[in-house]
Short mmCIF file of C-alpha atoms in Angstrom, two decimals:
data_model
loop_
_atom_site.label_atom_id
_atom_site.label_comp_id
_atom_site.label_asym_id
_atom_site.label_seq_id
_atom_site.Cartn_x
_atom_site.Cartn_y
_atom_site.Cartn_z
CA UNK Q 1 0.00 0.00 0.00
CA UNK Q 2 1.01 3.20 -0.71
CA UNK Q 3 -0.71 6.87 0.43
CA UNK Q 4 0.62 10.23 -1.84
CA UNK Q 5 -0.86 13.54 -0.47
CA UNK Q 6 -1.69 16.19 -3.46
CA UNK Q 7 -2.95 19.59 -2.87
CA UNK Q 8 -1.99 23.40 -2.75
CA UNK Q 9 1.32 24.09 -1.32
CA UNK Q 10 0.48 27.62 -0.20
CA UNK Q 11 -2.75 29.09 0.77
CA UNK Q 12 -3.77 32.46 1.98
CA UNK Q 13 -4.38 33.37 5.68
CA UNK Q 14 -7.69 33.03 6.75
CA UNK Q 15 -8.53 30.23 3.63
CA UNK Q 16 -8.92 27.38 3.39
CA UNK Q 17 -6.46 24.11 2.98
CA UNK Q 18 -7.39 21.30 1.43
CA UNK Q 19 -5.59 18.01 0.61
CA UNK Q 20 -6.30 14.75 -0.54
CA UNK Q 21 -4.58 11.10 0.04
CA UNK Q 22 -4.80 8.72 -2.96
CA UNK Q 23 -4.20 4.96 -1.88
CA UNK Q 24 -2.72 3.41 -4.03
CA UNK Q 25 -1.79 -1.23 -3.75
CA UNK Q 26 -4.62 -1.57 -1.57
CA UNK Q 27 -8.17 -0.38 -0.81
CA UNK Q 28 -9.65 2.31 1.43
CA UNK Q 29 -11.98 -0.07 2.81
CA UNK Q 30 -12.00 -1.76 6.20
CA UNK Q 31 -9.42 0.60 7.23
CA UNK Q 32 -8.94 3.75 9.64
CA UNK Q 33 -7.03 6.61 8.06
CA UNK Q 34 -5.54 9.46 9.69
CA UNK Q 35 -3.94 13.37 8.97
CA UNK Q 36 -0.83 14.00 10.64
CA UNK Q 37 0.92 17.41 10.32
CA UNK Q 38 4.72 18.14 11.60
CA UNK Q 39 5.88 21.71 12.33
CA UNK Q 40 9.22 22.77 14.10
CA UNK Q 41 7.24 24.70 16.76
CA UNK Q 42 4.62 21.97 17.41
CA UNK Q 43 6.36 18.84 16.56
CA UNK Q 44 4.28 15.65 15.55
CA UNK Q 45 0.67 16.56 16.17
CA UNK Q 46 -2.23 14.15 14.83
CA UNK Q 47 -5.35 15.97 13.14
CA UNK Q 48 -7.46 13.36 13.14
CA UNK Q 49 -8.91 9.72 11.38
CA UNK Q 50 -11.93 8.75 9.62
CA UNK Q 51 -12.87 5.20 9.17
CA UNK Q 52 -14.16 4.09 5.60
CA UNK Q 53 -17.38 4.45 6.65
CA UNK Q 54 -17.16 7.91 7.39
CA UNK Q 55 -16.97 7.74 11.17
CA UNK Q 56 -14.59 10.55 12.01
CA UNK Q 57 -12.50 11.44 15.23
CA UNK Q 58 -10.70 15.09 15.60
CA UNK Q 59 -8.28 16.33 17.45
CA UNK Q 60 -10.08 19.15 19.93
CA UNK Q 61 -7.55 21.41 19.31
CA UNK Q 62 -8.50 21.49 15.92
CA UNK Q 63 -12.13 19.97 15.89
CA UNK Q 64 -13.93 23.61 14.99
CA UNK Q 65 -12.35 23.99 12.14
CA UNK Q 66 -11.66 20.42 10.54
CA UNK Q 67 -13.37 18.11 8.08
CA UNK Q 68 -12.40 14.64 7.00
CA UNK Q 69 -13.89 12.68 4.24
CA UNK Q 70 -13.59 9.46 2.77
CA UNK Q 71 -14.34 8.59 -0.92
CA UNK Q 72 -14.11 5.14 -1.19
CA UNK Q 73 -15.06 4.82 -5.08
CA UNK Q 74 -11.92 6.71 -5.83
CA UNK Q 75 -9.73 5.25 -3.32
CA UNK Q 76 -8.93 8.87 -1.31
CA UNK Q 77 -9.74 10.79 1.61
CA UNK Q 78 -9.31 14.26 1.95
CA UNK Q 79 -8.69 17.16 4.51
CA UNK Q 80 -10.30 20.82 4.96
CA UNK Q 81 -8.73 22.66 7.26
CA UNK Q 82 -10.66 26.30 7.41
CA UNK Q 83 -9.57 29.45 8.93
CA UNK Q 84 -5.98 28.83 8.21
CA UNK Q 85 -3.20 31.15 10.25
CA UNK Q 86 0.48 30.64 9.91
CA UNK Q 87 0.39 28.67 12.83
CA UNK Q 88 -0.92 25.97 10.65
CA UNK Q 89 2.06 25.79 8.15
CA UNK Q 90 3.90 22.29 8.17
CA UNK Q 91 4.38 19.65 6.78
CA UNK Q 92 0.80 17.29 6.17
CA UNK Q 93 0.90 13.57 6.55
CA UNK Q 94 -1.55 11.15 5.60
CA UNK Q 95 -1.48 7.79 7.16
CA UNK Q 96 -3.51 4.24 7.87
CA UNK Q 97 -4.35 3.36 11.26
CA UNK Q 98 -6.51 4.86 13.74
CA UNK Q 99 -4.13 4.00 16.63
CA UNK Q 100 -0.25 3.65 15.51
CA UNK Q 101 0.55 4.51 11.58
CA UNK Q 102 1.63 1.84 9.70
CA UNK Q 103 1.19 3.44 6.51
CA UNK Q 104 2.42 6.69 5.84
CA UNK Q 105 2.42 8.98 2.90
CA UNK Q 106 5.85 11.22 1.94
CA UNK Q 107 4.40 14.39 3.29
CA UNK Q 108 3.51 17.82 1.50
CA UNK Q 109 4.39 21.18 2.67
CA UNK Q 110 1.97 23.38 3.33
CA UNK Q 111 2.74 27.11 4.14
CA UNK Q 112 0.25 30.03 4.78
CA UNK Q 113 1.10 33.09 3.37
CA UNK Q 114 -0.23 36.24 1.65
CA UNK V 1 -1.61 12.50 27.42
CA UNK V 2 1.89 14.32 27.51
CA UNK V 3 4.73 12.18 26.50
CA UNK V 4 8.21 13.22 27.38
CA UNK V 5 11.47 11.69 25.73
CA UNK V 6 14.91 11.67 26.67
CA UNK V 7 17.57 12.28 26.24
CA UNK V 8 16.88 15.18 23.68
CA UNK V 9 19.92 14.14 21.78
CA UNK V 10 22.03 10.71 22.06
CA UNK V 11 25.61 10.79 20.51
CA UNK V 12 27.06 7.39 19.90
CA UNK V 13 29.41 4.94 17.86
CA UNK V 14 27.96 2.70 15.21
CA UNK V 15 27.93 -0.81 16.85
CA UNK V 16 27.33 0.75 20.01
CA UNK V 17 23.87 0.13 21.98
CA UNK V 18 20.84 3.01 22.45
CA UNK V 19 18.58 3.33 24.91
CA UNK V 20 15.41 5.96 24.95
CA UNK V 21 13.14 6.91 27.01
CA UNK V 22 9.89 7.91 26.52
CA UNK V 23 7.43 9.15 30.17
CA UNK V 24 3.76 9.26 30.08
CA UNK V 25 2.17 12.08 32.35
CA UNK V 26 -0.69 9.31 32.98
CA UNK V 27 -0.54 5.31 32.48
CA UNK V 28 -1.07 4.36 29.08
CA UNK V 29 -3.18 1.78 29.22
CA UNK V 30 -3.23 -1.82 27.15
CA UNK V 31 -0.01 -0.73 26.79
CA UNK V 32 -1.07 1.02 23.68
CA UNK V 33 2.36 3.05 22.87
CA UNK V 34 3.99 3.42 19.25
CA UNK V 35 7.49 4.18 18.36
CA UNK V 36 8.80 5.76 15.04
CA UNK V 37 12.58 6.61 13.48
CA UNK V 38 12.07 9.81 10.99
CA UNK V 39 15.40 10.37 9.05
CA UNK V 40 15.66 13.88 7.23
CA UNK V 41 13.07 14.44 4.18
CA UNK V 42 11.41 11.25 5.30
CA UNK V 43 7.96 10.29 6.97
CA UNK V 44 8.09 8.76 10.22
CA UNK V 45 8.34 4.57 9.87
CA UNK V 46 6.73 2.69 12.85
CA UNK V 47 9.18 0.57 14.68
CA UNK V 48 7.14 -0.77 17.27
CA UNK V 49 3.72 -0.98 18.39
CA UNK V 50 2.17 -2.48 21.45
CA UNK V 51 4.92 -1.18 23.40
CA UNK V 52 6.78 -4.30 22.18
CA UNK V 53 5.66 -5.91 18.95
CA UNK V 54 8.05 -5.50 16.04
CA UNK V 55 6.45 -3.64 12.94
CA UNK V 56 6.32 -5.86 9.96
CA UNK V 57 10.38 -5.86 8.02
CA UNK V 58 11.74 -3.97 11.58
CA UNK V 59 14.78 -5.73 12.24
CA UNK V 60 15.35 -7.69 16.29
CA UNK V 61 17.88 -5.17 17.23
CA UNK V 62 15.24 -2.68 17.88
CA UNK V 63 13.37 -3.81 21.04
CA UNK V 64 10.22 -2.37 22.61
CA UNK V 65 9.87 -2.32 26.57
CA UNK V 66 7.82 -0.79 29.55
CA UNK V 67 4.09 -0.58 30.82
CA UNK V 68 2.04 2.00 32.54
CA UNK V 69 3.90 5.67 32.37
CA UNK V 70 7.73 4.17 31.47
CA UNK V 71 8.45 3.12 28.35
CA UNK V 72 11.67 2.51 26.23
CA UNK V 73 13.06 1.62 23.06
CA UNK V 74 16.50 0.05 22.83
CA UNK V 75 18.50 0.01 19.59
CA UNK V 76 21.38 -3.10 19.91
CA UNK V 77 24.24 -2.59 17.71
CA UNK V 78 23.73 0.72 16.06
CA UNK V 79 23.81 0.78 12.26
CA UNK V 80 25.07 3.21 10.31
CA UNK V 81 21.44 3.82 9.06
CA UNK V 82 19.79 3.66 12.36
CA UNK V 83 21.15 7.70 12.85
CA UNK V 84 18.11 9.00 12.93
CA UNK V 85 15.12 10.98 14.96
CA UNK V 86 12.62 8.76 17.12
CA UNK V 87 9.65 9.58 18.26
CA UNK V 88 7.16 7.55 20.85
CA UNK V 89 3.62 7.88 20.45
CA UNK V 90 0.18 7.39 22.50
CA UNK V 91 -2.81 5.78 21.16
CA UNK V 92 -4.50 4.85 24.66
CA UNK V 93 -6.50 8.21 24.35
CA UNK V 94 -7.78 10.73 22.42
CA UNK V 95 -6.20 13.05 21.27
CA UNK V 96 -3.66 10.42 19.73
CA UNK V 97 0.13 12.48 21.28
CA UNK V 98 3.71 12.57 20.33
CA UNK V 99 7.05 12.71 22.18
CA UNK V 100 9.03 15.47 21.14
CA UNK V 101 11.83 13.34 19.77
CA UNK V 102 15.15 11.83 20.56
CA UNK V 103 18.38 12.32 17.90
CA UNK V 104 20.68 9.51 17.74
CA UNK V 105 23.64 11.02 16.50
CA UNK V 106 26.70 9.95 15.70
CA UNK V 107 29.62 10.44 18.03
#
């Protein structure tokens, strides 16, 4: 199996981001899968998971302003993260597992900036 | 859950042995504690999982150990490729928490 995160590498402050995870060698179903992000300041901080079904679990930290989704047709789940400060600009993970990751993508960096 | 790792950095000798901690500021329970090695430009690769149990393709010299708020991971016989960051991780509760990180360096 094999995740690959896609999406805009810089958005605007106050916007919105918004990624997706294609899975590629295996299928979205029957599994948990989570969003990860990794900053200098912060460290390794965990965003949240959604199981195939659509069940989704935030982090509260984050929870007002987050929204996971699952499309299990196209094999991808996806990440909206609204409201976006420069506090939020790291690197995004996606990942399988609702507990530990076994499956991690390479990471995209995301920076906010006007 | 706050996890706390140390040392913050670990300088030693390939062939030499590494041990890390990793503290819990509340038991983790079930024993439900990840570890991870990051090297530079890379995404974090489980090691272990369980506290103990071997990810699939990690080889023996990494061992998992500890229960309740002490936990550590001990690398036998460093590798030249085993230089690297690790992290521990929490998955007893929610929010899901990482340590801050331990650098094995070499000395």
């Amino acid at each position: 199996v094999q995740l690959q995160e896609s999406g805009p590498g810089l958005v605007t402050p106050s916007g919105t981001l918004s990624l997706t995870c294609t899975v590629s060698g295996g299928t979205t179903i029957s599994f948990y899968w989570s969003w990860l992000r990794q900053s200098p300041r912060k460290g390794l901080e965990w965003i949240g998971n959604i199981y195939y079904s659509g069940d989704t679990t935030y982090n509260p930290s984050l929870e007002s302003r987050v929204t996971i989704s699952v499309d299990t047709s196209k094999n991808q789940f996806s990440l909206k993260l609204s409201a976006v400060t420069a506090a939020d600009t790291a690197v995004y993970y996606c990942a399988r597992g609702v507990g530990y990751m076994d499956v991690w993508g390479k990471g995209t960096t995301v920076t906010v900036s006007s | 859950i706050v996890l706390t790792q140390s040392p913050g950095i670990l300088s030693l000798s390939p062939g030499e042995r590494a041990t890390l901690s990793c503290r819990a500021s509340q038991s983790v329970t079930r024993s439900n504690l990840a570890w991870y090695q990051q090297k530079p430009g890379q995404a974090p690769r489980l090691l272990i999982y369980g506290a103990s149990a071997r990810a699939s393709g990690i080889p023996d010299r990494f061992r998992g150990s500890g229960s309740g708020t002490d936990f550590t991971l001990t690398i036998s016989g460093l590798e030249p490729e085993d230089f690297a960051v690790y992290y521990c991780q929490q998955y007893a509760n929610s929010p899901r928490t990482f340590g801050q990180g331990t650098r094995v360096e070499i000395k």
